[in-house]
Short mmCIF file of C-alpha atoms and ligand atoms in Angstrom, two decimals:
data_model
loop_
_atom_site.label_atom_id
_atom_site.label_comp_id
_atom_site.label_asym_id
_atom_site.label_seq_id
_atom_site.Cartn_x
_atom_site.Cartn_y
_atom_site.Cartn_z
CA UNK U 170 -60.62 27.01 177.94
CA UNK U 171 -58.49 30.41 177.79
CA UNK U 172 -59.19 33.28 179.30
CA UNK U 173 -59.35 36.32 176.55
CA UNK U 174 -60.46 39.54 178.29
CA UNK U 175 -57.93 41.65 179.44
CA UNK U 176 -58.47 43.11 182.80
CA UNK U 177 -59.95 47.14 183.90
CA UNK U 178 -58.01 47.56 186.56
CA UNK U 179 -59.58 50.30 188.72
CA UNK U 180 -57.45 50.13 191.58
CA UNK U 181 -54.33 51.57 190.26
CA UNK U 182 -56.03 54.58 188.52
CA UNK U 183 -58.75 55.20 192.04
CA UNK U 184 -55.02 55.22 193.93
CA UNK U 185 -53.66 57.76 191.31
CA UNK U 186 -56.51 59.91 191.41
CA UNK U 187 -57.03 59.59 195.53
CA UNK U 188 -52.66 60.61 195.42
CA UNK U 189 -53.74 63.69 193.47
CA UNK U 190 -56.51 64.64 195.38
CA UNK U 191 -54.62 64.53 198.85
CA UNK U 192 -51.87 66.74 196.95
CA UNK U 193 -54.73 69.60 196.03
CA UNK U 194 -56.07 69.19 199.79
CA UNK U 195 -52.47 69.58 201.66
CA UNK U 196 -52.20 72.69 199.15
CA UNK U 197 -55.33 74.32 200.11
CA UNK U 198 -54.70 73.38 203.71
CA UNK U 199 -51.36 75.33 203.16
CA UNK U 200 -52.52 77.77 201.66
CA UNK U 201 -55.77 78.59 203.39
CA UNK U 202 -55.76 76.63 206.60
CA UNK U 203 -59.15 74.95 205.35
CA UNK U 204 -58.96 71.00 205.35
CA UNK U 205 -61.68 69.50 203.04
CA UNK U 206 -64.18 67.62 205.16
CA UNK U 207 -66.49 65.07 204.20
CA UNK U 208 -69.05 64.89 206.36
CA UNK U 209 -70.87 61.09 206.47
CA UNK U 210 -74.68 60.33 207.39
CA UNK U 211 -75.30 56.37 208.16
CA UNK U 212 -79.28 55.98 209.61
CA UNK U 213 -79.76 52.91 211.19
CA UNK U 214 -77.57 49.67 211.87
CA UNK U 215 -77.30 47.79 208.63
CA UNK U 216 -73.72 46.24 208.88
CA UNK U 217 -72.72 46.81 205.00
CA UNK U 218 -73.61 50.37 204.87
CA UNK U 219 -71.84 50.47 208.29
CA UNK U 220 -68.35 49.10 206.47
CA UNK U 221 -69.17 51.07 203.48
CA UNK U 222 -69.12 54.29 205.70
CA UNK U 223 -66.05 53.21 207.32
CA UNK U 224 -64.35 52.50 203.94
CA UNK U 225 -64.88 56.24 203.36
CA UNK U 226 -63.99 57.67 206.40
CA UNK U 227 -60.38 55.70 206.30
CA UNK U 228 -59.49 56.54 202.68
CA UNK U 229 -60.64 60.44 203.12
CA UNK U 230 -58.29 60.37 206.21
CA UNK U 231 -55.92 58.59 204.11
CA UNK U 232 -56.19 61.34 201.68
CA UNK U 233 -55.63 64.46 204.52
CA UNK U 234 -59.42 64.64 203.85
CA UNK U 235 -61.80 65.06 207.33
CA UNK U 236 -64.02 63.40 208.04
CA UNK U 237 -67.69 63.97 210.34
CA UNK U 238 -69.47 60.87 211.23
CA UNK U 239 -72.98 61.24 211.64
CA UNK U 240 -74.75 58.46 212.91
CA UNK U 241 -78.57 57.95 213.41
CA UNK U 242 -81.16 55.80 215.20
CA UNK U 243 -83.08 53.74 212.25
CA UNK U 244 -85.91 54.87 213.85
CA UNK U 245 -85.14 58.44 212.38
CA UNK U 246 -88.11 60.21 211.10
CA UNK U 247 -87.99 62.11 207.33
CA UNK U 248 -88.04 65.61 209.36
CA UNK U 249 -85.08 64.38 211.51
CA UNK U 250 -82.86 63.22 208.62
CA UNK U 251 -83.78 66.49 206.39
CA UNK U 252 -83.21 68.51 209.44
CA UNK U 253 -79.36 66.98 209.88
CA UNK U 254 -78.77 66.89 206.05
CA UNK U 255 -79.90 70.91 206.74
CA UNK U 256 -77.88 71.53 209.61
CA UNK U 257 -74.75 70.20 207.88
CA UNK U 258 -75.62 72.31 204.60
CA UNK U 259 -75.15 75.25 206.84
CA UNK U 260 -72.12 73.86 208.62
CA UNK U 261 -69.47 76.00 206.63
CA UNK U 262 -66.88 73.43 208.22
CA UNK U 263 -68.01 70.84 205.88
CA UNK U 264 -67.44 71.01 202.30
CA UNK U 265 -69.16 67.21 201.09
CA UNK U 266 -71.93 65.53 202.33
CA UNK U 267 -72.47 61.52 202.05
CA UNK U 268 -75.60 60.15 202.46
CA UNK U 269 -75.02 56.51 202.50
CA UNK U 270 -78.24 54.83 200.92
CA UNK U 271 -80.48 52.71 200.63
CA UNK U 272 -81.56 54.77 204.15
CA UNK U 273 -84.73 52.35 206.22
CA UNK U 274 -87.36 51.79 204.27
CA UNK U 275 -89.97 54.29 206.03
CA UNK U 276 -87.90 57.18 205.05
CA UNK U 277 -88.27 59.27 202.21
CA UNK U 278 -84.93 59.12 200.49
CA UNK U 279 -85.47 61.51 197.53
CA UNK U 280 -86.57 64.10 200.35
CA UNK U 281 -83.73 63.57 202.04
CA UNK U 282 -81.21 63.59 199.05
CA UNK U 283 -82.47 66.77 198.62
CA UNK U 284 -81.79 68.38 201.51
CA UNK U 285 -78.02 68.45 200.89
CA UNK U 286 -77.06 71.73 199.46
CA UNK U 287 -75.62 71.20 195.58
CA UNK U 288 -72.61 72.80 196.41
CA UNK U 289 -72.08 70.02 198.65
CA UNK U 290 -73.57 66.97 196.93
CA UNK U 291 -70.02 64.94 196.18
CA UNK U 292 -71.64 61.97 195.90
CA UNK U 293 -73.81 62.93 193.28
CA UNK U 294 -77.38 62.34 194.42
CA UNK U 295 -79.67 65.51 193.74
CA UNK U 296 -81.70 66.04 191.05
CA UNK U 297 -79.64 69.09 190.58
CA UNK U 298 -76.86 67.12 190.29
CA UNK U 299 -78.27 64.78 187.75
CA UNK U 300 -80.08 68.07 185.99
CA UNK U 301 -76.40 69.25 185.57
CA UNK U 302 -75.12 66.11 184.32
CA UNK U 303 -78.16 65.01 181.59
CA UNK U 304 -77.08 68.90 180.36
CA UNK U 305 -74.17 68.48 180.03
CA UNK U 306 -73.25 70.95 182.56
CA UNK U 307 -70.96 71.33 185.11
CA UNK U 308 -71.66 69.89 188.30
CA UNK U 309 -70.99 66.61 190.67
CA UNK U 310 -71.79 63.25 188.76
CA UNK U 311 -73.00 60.40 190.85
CA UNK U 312 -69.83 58.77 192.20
CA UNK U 313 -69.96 55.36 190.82
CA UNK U 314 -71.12 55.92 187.01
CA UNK U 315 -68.67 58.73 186.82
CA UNK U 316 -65.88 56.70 187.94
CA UNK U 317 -67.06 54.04 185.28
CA UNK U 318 -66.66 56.66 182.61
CA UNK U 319 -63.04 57.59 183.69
CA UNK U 320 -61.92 53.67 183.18
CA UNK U 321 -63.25 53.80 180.00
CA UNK U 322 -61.31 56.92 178.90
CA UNK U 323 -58.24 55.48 180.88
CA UNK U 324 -58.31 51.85 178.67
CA UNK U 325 -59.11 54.08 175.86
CA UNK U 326 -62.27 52.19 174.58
CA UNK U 327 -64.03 53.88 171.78
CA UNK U 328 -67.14 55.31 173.26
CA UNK U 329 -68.33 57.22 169.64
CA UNK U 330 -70.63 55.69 168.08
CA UNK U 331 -70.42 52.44 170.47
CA UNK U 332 -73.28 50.74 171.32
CA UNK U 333 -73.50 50.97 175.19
CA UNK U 334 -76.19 48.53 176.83
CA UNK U 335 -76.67 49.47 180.59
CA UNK U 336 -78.51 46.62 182.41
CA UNK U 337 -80.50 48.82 185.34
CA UNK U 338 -82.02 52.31 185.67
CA UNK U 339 -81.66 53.13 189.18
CA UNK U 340 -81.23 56.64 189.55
CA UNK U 341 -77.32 56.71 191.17
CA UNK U 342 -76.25 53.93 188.95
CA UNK U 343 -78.00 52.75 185.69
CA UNK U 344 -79.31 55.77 184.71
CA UNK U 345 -76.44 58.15 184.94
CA UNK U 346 -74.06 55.90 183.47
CA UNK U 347 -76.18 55.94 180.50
CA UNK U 348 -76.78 59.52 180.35
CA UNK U 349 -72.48 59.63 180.68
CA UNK U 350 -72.32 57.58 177.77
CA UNK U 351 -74.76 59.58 175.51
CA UNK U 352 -73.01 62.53 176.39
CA UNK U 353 -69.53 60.44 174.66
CA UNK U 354 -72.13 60.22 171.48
CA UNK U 355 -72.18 56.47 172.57
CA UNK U 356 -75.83 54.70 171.48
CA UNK U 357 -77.23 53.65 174.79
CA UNK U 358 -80.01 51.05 175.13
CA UNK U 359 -81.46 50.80 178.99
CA UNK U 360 -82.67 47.77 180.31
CA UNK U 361 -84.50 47.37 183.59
CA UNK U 362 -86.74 44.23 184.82
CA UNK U 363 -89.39 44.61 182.39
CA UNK U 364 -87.02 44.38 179.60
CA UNK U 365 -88.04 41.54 177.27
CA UNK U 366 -85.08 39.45 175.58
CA UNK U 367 -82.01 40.88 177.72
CA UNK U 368 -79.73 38.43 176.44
CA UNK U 369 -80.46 38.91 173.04
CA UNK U 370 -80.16 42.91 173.24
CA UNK U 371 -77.18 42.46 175.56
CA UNK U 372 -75.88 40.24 172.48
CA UNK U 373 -75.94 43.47 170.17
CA UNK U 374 -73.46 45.83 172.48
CA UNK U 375 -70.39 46.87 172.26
CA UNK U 376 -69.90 47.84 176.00
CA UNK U 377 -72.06 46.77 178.29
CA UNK U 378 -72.38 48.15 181.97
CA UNK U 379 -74.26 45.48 184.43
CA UNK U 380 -75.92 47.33 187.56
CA UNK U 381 -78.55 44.84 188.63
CA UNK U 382 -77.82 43.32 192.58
CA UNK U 383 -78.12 40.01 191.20
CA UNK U 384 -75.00 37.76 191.49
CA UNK U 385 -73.63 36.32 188.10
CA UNK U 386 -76.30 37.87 186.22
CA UNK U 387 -75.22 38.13 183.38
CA UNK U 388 -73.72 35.29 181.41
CA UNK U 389 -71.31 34.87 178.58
CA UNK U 390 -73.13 33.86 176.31
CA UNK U 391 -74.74 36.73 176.20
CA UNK U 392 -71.89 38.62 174.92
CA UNK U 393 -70.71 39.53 171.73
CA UNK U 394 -67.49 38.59 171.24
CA UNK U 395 -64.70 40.83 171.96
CA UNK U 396 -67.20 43.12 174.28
CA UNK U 397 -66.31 45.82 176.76
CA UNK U 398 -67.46 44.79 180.07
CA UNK U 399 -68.12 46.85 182.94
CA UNK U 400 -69.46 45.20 185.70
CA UNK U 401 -70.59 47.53 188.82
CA UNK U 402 -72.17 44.99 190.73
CA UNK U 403 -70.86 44.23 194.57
CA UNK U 404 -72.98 41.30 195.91
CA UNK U 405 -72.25 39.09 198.96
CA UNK U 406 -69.05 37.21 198.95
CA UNK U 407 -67.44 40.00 196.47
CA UNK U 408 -69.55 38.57 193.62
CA UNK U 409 -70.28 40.65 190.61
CA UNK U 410 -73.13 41.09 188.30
CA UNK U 411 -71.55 39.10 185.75
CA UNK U 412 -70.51 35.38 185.38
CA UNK U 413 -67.06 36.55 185.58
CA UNK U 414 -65.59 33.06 184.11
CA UNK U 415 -68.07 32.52 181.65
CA UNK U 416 -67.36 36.50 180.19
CA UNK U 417 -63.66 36.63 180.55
CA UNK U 418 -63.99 33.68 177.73
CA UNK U 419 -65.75 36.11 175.65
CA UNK U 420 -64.83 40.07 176.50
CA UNK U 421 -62.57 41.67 175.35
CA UNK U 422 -61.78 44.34 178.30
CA UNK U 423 -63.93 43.52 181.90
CA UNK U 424 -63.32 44.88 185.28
CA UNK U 425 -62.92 42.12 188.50
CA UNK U 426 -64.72 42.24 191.59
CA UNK U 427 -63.86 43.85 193.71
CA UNK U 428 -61.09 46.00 192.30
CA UNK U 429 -62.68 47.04 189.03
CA UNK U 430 -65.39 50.07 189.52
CA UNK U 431 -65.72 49.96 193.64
CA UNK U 432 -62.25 51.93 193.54
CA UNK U 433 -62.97 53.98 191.22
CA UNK U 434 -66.12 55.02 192.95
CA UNK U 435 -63.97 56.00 196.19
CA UNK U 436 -61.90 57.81 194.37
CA UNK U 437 -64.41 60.54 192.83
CA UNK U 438 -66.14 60.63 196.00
CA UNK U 439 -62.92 62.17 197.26
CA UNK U 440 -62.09 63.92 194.50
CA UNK U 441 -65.07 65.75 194.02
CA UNK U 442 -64.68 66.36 198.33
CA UNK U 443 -61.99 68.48 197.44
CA UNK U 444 -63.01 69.91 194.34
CA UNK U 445 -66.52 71.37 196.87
CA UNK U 446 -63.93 72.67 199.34
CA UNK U 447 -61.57 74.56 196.90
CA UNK U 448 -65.00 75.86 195.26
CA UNK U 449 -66.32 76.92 198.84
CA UNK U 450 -62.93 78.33 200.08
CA UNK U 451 -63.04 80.75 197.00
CA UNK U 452 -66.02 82.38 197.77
CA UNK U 453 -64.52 83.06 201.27
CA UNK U 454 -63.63 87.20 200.93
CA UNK U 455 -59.74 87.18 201.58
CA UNK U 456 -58.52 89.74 204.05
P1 LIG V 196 -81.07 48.97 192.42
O1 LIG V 196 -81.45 50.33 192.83
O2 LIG V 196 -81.65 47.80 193.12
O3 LIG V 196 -81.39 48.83 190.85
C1 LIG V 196 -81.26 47.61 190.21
C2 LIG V 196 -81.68 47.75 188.77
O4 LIG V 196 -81.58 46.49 188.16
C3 LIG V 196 -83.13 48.23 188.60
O5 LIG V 196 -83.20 49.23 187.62
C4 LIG V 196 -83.86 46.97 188.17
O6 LIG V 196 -84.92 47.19 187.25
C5 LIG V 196 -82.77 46.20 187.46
N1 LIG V 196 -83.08 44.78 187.49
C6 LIG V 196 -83.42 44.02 188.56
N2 LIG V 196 -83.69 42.75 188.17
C7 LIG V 196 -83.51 42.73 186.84
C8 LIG V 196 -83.65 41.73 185.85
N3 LIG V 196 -84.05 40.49 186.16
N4 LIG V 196 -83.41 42.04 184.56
C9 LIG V 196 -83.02 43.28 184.21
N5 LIG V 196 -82.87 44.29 185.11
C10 LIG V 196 -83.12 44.01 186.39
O7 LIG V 196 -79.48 48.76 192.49
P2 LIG V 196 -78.30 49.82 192.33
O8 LIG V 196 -78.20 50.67 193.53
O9 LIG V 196 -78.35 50.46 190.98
O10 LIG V 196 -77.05 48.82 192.38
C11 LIG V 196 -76.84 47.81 191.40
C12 LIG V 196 -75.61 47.01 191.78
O11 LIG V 196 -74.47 47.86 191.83
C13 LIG V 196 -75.66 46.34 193.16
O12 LIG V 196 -74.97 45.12 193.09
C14 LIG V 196 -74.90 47.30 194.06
O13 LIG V 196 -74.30 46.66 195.17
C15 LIG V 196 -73.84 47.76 193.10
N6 LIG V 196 -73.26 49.08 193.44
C16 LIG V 196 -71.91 49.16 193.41
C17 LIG V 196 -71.31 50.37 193.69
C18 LIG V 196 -69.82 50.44 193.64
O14 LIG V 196 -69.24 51.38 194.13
N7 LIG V 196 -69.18 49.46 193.02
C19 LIG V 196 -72.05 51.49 194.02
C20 LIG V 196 -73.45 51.39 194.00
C21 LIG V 196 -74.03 50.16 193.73
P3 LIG V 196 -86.28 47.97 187.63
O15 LIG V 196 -85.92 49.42 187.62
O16 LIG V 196 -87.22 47.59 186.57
O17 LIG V 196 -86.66 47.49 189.01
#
């Protein structure tokens, strides 16, 4: 069999936009003598989120970008967390704030998402920020479905008029990137676990965008032929969402794991670190 799909590429374009965004953060450093921080909250002692948090903290250094590391107990109460997410809402040191999710179970994450001041929310996660967003106003987006949208633009796939099937509706993933994709007039069909017939809707898009957790969900022959592919899913052993061998018989564009969206994710998350600090440096009265 031949392989058709040609691949999205995320790591060249996360590395172009991470160059850029260490060039705007030397300038304001320059300038001001403010150096965008990212501060980063990790509860408990779960070893991904532990390398995910790490991940961060290198490439914002790599970027001129600081970084706090806040680490907590998993036994860490609501009150506690909200209280630090408060504390470094206040901290006028620290332009972004990170939550890294899922948080323990006991813990009420939506409470604690909201504790992080807007102005601050780089990664996306407030219902402000996803207000903003469905409105079409400005504001963060959610890191990883906005850095979806920005390898779409950047292979130039048609998003008009496309039909757009997003497999998932959690509320960082699925359901922004659909709400991105409406807002580029795509038609966008969401499918979540209750969804009857996946395959055979999946069979009707044009582009479709797997965020389930479930390795090599989704197979080829449930693509049309010639398809868009994103595939956003990072399971153990760097296995996607999709049957990556069966769809690259059948896609036309898809993105690898890793290297496809995870960069890209990165990337905004860094970007939009520097984009709080110029914002926040602004509104400093100059002497
Ligand atoms: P999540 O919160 O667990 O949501 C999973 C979604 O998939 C839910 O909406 C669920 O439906 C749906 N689903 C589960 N089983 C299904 C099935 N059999 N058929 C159809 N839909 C099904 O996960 P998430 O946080 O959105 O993450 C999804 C994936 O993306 C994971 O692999 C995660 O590691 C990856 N991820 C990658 C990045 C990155 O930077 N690359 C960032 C974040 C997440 P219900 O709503 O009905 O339960």
């Amino acid at each position: 069999m031949t392989e058709t799909a040609r691949l999205m590429v995320g790591t060249h374009l996360a590395a172009e936009m991470v160059a850029n965004a260490a060039e705007r953060a030397k300038k304001l450093q320059d300038e001001t003598g403010v150096q965008p921080c990212l501060a980063t909250v990790l509860v408990g002692d779960d070893p991904a989120s532990a390398t995910y948090v790490r991940m961060k903290q290198n490439r914002s250094k790599k970027a001129g970008i600081g970084s706090l590391s806040v680490v907590l107990p998993a036994e860490t109460t609501t009150e506690e967390l909200v209280a630090e997410l408060g504390k470094l809402s206040a901290d006028p040191a620290v332009h972004g704030i990170l939550l890294q999710h899922p948080v323990p179970g006991h813990i009420d994450e939506r409470a604690a998402f909201e504790a992080i001041d807007p102005g601050k929310d780089v990664d996306g996660v407030t219902m402000h920020a996803f207000a903003a967003m469905a409105f079409g106003e400005p504001g963060f987006v959610s890191c990883t479905p906005g850095g979806i949208l920005r390898l779409l633009q950047a292979y130039d796939v048609p998003l008009e008029g496309a039909h757009a099937v997003v497999i998932g509706r959690s509320p960082i993933l699925g359901k922004p990137a659909g709400m991105l994709l409406l807002a580029s007039n795509a038609t966008v069909t969401y499918t979540h676990s209750k969804t009857r017939d996946l395959a055979g809707i999946v069979r009707t898009a044009d582009i479709v965008v797997a965020a389930v957790g479930r390795a090599n969900f989704v197979r080829g022959d449930w693509l049309k032929p010639g398809a868009v592919v994103i595939d956003a899913g990072y399971n153990e052993g760097n296995v996607g969402d999709v049957h990556y061998e069966e769809a690259t018989q059948v896609a036309s564009l898809i993105t690898p794991v890793p290297g496809g969206v995870g960069p890209m994710t990165i990337a905004l998350l860094l970007e939009q670190t520097v984009d709080a600090a110029e914002a926040q440096t602004a509104r400093i009265p100059r002497r």
